[in-house]
Coordinates of C-alpha atoms in Angstrom, one line a residue:
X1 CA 81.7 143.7 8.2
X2 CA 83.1 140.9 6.4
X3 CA 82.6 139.8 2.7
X4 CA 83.0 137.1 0.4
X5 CA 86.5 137.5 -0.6
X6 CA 86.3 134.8 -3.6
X7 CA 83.8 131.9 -4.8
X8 CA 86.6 129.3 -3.2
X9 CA 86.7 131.2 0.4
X10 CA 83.9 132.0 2.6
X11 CA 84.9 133.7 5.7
X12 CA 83.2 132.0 8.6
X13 CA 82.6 133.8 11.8
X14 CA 83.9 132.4 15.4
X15 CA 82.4 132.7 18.6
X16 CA 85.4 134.6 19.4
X17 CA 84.0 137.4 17.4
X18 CA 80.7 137.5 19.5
X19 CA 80.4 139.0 23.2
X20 CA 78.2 136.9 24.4
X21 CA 76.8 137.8 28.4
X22 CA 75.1 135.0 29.7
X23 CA 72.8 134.1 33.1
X24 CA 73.1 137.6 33.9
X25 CA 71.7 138.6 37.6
X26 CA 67.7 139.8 37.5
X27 CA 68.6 143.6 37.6
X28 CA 66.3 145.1 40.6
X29 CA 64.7 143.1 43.5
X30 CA 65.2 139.4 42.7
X31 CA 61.9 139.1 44.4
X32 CA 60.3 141.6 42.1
X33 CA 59.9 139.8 38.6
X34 CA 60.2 142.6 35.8
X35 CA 56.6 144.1 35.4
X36 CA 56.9 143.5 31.5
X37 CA 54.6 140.4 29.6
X38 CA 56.0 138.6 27.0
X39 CA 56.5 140.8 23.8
X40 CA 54.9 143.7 25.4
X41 CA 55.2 147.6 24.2
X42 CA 58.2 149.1 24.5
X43 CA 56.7 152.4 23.9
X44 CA 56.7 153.5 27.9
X45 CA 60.2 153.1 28.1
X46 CA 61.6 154.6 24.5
X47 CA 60.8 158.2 22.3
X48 CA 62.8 159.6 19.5
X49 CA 62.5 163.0 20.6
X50 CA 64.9 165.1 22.5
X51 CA 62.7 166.1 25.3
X52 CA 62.6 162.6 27.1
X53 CA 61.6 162.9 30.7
X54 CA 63.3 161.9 33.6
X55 CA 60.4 159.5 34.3
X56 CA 60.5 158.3 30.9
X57 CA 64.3 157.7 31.8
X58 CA 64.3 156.0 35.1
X59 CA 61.6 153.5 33.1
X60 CA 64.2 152.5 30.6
X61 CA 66.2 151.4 33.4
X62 CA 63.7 149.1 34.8
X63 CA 62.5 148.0 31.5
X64 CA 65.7 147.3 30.2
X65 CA 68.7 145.3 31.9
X66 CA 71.1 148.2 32.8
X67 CA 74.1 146.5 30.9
X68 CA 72.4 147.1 27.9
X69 CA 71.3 151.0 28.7
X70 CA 74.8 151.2 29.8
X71 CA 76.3 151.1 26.8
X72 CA 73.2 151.6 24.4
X73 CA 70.8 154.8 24.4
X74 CA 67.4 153.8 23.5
X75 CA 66.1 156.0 20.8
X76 CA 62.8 154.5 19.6
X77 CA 60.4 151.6 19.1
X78 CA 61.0 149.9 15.6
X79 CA 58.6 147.0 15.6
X80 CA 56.9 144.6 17.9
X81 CA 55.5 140.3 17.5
X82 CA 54.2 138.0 19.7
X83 CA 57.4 137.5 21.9
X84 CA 59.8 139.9 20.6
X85 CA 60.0 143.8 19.8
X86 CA 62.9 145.7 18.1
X87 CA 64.2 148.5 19.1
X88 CA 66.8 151.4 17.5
X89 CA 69.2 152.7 19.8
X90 CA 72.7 154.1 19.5
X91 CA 76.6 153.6 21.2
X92 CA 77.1 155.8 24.0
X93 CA 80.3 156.2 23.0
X94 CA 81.0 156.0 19.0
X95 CA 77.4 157.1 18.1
X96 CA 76.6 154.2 16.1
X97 CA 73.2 153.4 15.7
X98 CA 71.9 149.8 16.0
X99 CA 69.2 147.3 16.2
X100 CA 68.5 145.2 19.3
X101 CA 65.8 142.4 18.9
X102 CA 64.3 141.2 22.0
X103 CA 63.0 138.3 22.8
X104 CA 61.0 137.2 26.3
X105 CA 62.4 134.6 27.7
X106 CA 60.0 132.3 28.7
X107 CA 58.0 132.6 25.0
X108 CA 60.4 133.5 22.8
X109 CA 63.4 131.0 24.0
X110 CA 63.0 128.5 21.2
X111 CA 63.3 131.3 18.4
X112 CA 66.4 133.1 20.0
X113 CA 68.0 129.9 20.5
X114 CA 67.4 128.7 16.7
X115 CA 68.2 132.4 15.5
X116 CA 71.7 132.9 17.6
X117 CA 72.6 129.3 16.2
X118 CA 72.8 130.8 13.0
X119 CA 74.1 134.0 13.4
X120 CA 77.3 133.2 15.2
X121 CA 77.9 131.2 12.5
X122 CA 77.7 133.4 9.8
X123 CA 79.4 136.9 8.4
X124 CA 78.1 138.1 4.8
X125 CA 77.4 141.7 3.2
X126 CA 74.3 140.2 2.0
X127 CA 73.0 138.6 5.5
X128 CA 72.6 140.6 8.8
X129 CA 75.2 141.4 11.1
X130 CA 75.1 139.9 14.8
X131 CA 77.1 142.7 16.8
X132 CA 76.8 140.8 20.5
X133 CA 74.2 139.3 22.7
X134 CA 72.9 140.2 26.4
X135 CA 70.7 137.6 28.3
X136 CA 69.0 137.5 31.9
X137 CA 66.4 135.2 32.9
X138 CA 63.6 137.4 31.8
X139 CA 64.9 138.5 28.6
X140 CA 67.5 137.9 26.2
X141 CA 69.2 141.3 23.6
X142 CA 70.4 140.6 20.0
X143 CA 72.5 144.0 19.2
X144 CA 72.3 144.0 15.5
X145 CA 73.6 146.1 12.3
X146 CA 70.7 148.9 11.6
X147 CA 68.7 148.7 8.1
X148 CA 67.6 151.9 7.8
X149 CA 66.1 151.5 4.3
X150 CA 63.3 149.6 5.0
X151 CA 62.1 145.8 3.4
X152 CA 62.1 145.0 -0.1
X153 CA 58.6 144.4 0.4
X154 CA 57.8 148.0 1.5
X155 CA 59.7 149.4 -1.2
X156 CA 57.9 147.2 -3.9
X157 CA 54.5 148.4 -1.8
X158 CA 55.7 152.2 -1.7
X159 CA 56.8 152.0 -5.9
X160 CA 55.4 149.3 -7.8
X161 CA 57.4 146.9 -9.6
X162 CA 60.7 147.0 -10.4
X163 CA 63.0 147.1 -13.8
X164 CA 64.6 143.9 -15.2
X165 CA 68.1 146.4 -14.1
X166 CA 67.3 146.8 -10.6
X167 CA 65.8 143.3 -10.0
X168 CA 68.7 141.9 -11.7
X169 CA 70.9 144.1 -8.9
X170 CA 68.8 142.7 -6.0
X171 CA 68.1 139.1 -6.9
X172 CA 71.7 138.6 -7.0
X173 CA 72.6 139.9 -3.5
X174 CA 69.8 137.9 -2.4
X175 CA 71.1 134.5 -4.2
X176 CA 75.0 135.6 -3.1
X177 CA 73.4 135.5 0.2
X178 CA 71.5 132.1 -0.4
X179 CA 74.8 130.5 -1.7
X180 CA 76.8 131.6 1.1
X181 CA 74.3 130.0 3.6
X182 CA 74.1 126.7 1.6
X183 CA 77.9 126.5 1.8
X184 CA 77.5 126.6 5.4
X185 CA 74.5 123.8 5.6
X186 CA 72.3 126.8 6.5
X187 CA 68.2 126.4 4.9
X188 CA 66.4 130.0 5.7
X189 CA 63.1 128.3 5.3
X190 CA 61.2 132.0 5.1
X191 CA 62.6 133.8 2.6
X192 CA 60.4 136.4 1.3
X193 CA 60.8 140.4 0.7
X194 CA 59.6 141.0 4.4
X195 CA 63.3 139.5 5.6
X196 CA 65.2 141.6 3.1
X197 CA 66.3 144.9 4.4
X198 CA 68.0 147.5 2.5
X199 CA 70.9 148.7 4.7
X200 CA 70.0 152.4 4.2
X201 CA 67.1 154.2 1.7
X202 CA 70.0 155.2 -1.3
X203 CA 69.0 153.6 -4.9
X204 CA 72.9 152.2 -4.6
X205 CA 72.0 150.3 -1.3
X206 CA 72.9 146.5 -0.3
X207 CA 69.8 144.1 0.5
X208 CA 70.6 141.7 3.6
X209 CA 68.7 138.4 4.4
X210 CA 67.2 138.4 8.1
X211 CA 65.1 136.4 10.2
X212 CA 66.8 133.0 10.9
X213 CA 63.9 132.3 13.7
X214 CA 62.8 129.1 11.2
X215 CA 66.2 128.5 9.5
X216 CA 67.7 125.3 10.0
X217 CA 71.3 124.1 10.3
X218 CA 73.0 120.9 8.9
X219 CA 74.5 118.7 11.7
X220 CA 76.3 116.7 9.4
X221 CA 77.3 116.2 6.1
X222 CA 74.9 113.6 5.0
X223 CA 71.8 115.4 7.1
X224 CA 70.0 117.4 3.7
X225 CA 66.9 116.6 4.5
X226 CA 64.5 118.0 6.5
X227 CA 60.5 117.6 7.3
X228 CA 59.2 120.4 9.6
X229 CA 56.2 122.3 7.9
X230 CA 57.4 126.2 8.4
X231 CA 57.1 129.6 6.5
X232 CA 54.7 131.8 4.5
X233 CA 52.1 129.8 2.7
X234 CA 52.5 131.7 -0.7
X235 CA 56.3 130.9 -0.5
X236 CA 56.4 127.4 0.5
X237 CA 57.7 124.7 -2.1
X238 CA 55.3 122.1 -3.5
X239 CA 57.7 119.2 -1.7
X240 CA 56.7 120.9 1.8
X241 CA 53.3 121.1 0.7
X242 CA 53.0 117.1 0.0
X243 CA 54.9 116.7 3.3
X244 CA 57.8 115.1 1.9
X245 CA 61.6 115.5 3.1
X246 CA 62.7 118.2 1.4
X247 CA 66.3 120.0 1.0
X248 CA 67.5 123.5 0.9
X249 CA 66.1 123.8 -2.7
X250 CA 62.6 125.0 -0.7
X251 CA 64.8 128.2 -0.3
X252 CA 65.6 128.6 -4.1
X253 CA 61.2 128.0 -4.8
X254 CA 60.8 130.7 -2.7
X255 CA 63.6 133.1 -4.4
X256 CA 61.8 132.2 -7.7
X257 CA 58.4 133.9 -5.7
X258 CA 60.3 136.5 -4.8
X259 CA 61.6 137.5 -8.3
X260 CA 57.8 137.1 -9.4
X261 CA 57.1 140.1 -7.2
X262 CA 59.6 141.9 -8.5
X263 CA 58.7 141.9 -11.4
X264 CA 55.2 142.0 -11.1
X265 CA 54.1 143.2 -8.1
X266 CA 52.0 140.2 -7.4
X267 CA 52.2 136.5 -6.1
X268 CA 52.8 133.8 -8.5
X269 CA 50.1 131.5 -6.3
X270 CA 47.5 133.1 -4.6
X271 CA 43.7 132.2 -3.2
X272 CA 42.4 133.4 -0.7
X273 CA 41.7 129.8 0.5
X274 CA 44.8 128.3 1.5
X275 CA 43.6 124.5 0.7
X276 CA 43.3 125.9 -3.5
X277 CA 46.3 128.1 -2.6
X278 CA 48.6 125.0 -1.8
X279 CA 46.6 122.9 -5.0
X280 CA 47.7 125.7 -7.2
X281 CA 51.9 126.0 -5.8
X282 CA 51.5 121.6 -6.2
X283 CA 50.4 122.0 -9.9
X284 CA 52.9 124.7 -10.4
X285 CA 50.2 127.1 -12.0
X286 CA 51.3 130.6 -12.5
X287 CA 51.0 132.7 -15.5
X288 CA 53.5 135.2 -17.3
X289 CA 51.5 136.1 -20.4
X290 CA 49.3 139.2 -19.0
X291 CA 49.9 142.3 -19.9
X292 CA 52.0 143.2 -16.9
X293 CA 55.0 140.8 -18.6
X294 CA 54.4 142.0 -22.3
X295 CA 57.9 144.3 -21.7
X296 CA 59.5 141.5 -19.3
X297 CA 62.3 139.6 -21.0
X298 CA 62.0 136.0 -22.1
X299 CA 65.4 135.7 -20.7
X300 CA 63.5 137.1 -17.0
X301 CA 60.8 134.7 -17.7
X302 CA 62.8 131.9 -17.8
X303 CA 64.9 132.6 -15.1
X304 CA 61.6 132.8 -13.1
X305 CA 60.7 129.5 -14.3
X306 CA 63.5 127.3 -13.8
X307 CA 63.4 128.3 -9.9
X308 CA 59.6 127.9 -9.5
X309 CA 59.8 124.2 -10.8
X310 CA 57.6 121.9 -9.0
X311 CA 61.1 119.1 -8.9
X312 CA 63.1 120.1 -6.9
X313 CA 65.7 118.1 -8.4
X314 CA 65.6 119.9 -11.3
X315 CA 64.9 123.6 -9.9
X316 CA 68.3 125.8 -10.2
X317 CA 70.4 126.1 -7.1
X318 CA 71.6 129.3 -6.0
X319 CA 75.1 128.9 -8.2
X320 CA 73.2 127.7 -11.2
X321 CA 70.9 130.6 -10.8
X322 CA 73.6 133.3 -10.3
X323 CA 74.7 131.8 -13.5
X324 CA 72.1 132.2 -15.3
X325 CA 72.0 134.0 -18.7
X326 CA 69.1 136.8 -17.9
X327 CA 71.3 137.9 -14.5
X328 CA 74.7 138.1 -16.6
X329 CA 72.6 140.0 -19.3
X330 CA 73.7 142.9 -17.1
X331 CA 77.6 142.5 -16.4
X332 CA 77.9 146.2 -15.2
X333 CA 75.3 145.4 -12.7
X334 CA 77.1 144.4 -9.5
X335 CA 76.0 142.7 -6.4
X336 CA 78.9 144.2 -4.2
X337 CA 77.3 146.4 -1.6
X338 CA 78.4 150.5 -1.3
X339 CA 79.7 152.7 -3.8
X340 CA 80.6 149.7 -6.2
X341 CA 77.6 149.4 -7.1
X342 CA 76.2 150.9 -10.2
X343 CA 73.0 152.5 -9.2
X344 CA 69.8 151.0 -9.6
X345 CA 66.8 152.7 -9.2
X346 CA 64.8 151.7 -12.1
X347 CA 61.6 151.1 -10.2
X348 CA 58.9 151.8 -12.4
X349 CA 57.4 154.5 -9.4
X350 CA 59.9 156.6 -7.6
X351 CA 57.4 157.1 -4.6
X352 CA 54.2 156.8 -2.9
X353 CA 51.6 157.5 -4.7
X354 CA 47.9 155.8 -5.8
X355 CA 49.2 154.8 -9.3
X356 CA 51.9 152.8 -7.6
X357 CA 50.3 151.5 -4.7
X358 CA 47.7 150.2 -7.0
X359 CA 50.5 148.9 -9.4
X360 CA 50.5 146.4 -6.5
X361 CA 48.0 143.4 -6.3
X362 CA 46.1 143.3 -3.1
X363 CA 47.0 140.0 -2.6
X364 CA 50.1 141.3 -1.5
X365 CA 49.4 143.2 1.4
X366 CA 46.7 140.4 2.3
X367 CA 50.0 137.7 2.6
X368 CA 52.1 139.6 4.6
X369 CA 51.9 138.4 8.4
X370 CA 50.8 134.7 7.3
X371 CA 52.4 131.7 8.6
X372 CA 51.9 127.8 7.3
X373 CA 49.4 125.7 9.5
X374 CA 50.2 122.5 9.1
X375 CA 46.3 122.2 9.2
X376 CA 45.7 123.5 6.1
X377 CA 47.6 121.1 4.0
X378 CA 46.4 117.9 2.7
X379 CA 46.7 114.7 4.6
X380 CA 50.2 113.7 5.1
X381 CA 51.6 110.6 3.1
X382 CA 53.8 110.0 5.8
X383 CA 55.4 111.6 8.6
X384 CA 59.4 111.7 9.1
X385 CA 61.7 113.1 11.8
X386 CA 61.2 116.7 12.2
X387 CA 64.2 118.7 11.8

């Protein structure tokens, strides 16, 4: 996998380096469409256990075009949406294990399209991997690199808040990875601790940015502005909210969320009412005095502040914020992924238990799954091109 070799030089991927297999045959009777809906279970057709039938075999094969089972064994059923479902599977021949996301093709079309934009375009340690692409008219295969450590948002459910060490050691992966794709022209758009994975469960692991069904790419170099309404409504920036054209600072609002969890294992905005939800993210109104932050450094605080500013013109961009004091308080504490990396794991609960479940606001689990309705904001000013 590729890295960022210097601050000067970022290694961009070509489509070279993608196998891409397009307008594959329907596999079957073309007069038999596949006998699958749109973002159906994939549980017929996949078990983790090692006494798989034969039937349970032969349905992989119809469930599944047979140029992916060819060269991938299906091993089990990682997670299922509206129009997509992901699935774990492993090389045939060098045993790697893998992700494939898969997406229907008559629902899920838009998002594939948007998402395999971005992907071919980029190759980071801190953003996930795009190993090569299947598509037929029914359904379209992203084979991906594995995270088998699970989201940042399940380990901050599982333990409670984190250290000022270890959130130091993830923030800056995450803003490595937010710099790289603002080099590239690249807004995310959804960043929140549901699309960060940890590449395996270890205290020493890397933390990749995933999901790029919302993100948006730059046409040109003037183009930095953009107007669709998208993403989680506890993580969208106030200049979304008022419907304005906005730039890829929206991205760096929602890192300063993000870091707010960390911390405290709760949402900076939050109602369950979305209408005062979005009043309180417009007036900027969050509160670090409780006795949650009474060990939290003013240096952390700040840090925190400076991204959740309501102008975006004066919120810190991902450079400015990798430079920032509070994340250099740590120099030993590195962002570069393996055993480089001085191990973390100063999460203030090492597992699962009540104390640090309950560590964790309820609001969180309540805004997981939520996506903006343009509905729910107030009246638009004015409306511009949507891009």
């Amino acid at each position: 996998m590729g890295c960022i070799e210097s601050k000067k030089t970022i290694e961009v991927i070509t489509d070279s380096d993608i196998k891409l297999v397009c307008n594959l045959d329907v596999f079957g009777d073309k007069n038999e469409p596949e006998r699958v809906s749109g973002g159906g279970s994939a549980d017929d057709a996949i078990t983790t256990t090692t006494t798989t039938t034969t039937t349970k075999k032969q349905k992989n094969k119809l469930k599944y075009d047979p140029r992916v089972t060819a060269k991938y064994e299906l091993k089990g059923t990682m997670g299922e949406g509206s129009f997509t479902s992901v699935v774990w599977v492993e090389n045939r021949q060098t045993k790697q294990p893998y992700a494939i996301k898969i997406f229907d093709a008559k629902e899920g079309r838009e998002a594939f399209e948007a998402e395999l934009t971005i992907l071919r375009r980029v190759r980071s340690p801190f953003i996930i991997r795009l190993v090569e692409v299947f598509e037929n008219v029914d359904k379209m295969y992203m084979v991906m690199e594995l995270a088998t450590g699970g989201s940042l948002m399940d380990r901050i459910m599982e333990r409670g808040p984190c250290g000022e060490k270890e959130a130091i050691r993830v923030l800056k992966m995450v803003l490595e990875g937010v710099r790289y794709l603002h080099h590239l022209g690249i807004t995310h758009r959804d960043l929140k601790p549901d699309n960060m994975l940890f590449y395996h469960p270890g205290a020493d692991s890397k933390l990749m940015i995933t999901d790029f069904g919302l993100a948006h790419a730059r046409g040109t170099a003037d183009a930095t502005f953009m107007s669709t309404i998208c993403g989680t409504p506890e993580y969208i920036a106030p200049e979304m909210v008022l419907w304005q054209a906005y730039t890829s600072a929206v991205d760096l609002w929602a890192v300063g969320v993000v870091a707010f969890i960390i911390l405290r294992g709760d949402f900076p905005f939050y109602h369950v009412n979305r209408s005062k939800l979005y009043k309180k993210i417009l007036r900027g109104s969050f509160s670090m005095d409780d006795e949650g932050w009474s060990k939290v450094t003013e240096r952390a605080k700040e840090f925190i502040s400076k991204l959740l500013e309501v102008d975006p013109q004066r919120r810190m961009t991902a450079a400015a914020a990798l430079a920032h004091p509070w994340l250099r308080s740590h120099a030993h504490t590195s962002s570069r992924p393996s055993q480089d990396v001085t191990s973390g794991g100063d999460w203030s609960c090492k597992s699962s238990t009540h104390s640090s479940q309950s560590a964790c606001s309820g609001s969180l689990r309540a805004g997981r799954g939520r996506k903006v309705t343009p509905g729910d904001l107030p009246e638009p000013r004015h409306h511009a091109h949507r891009t």
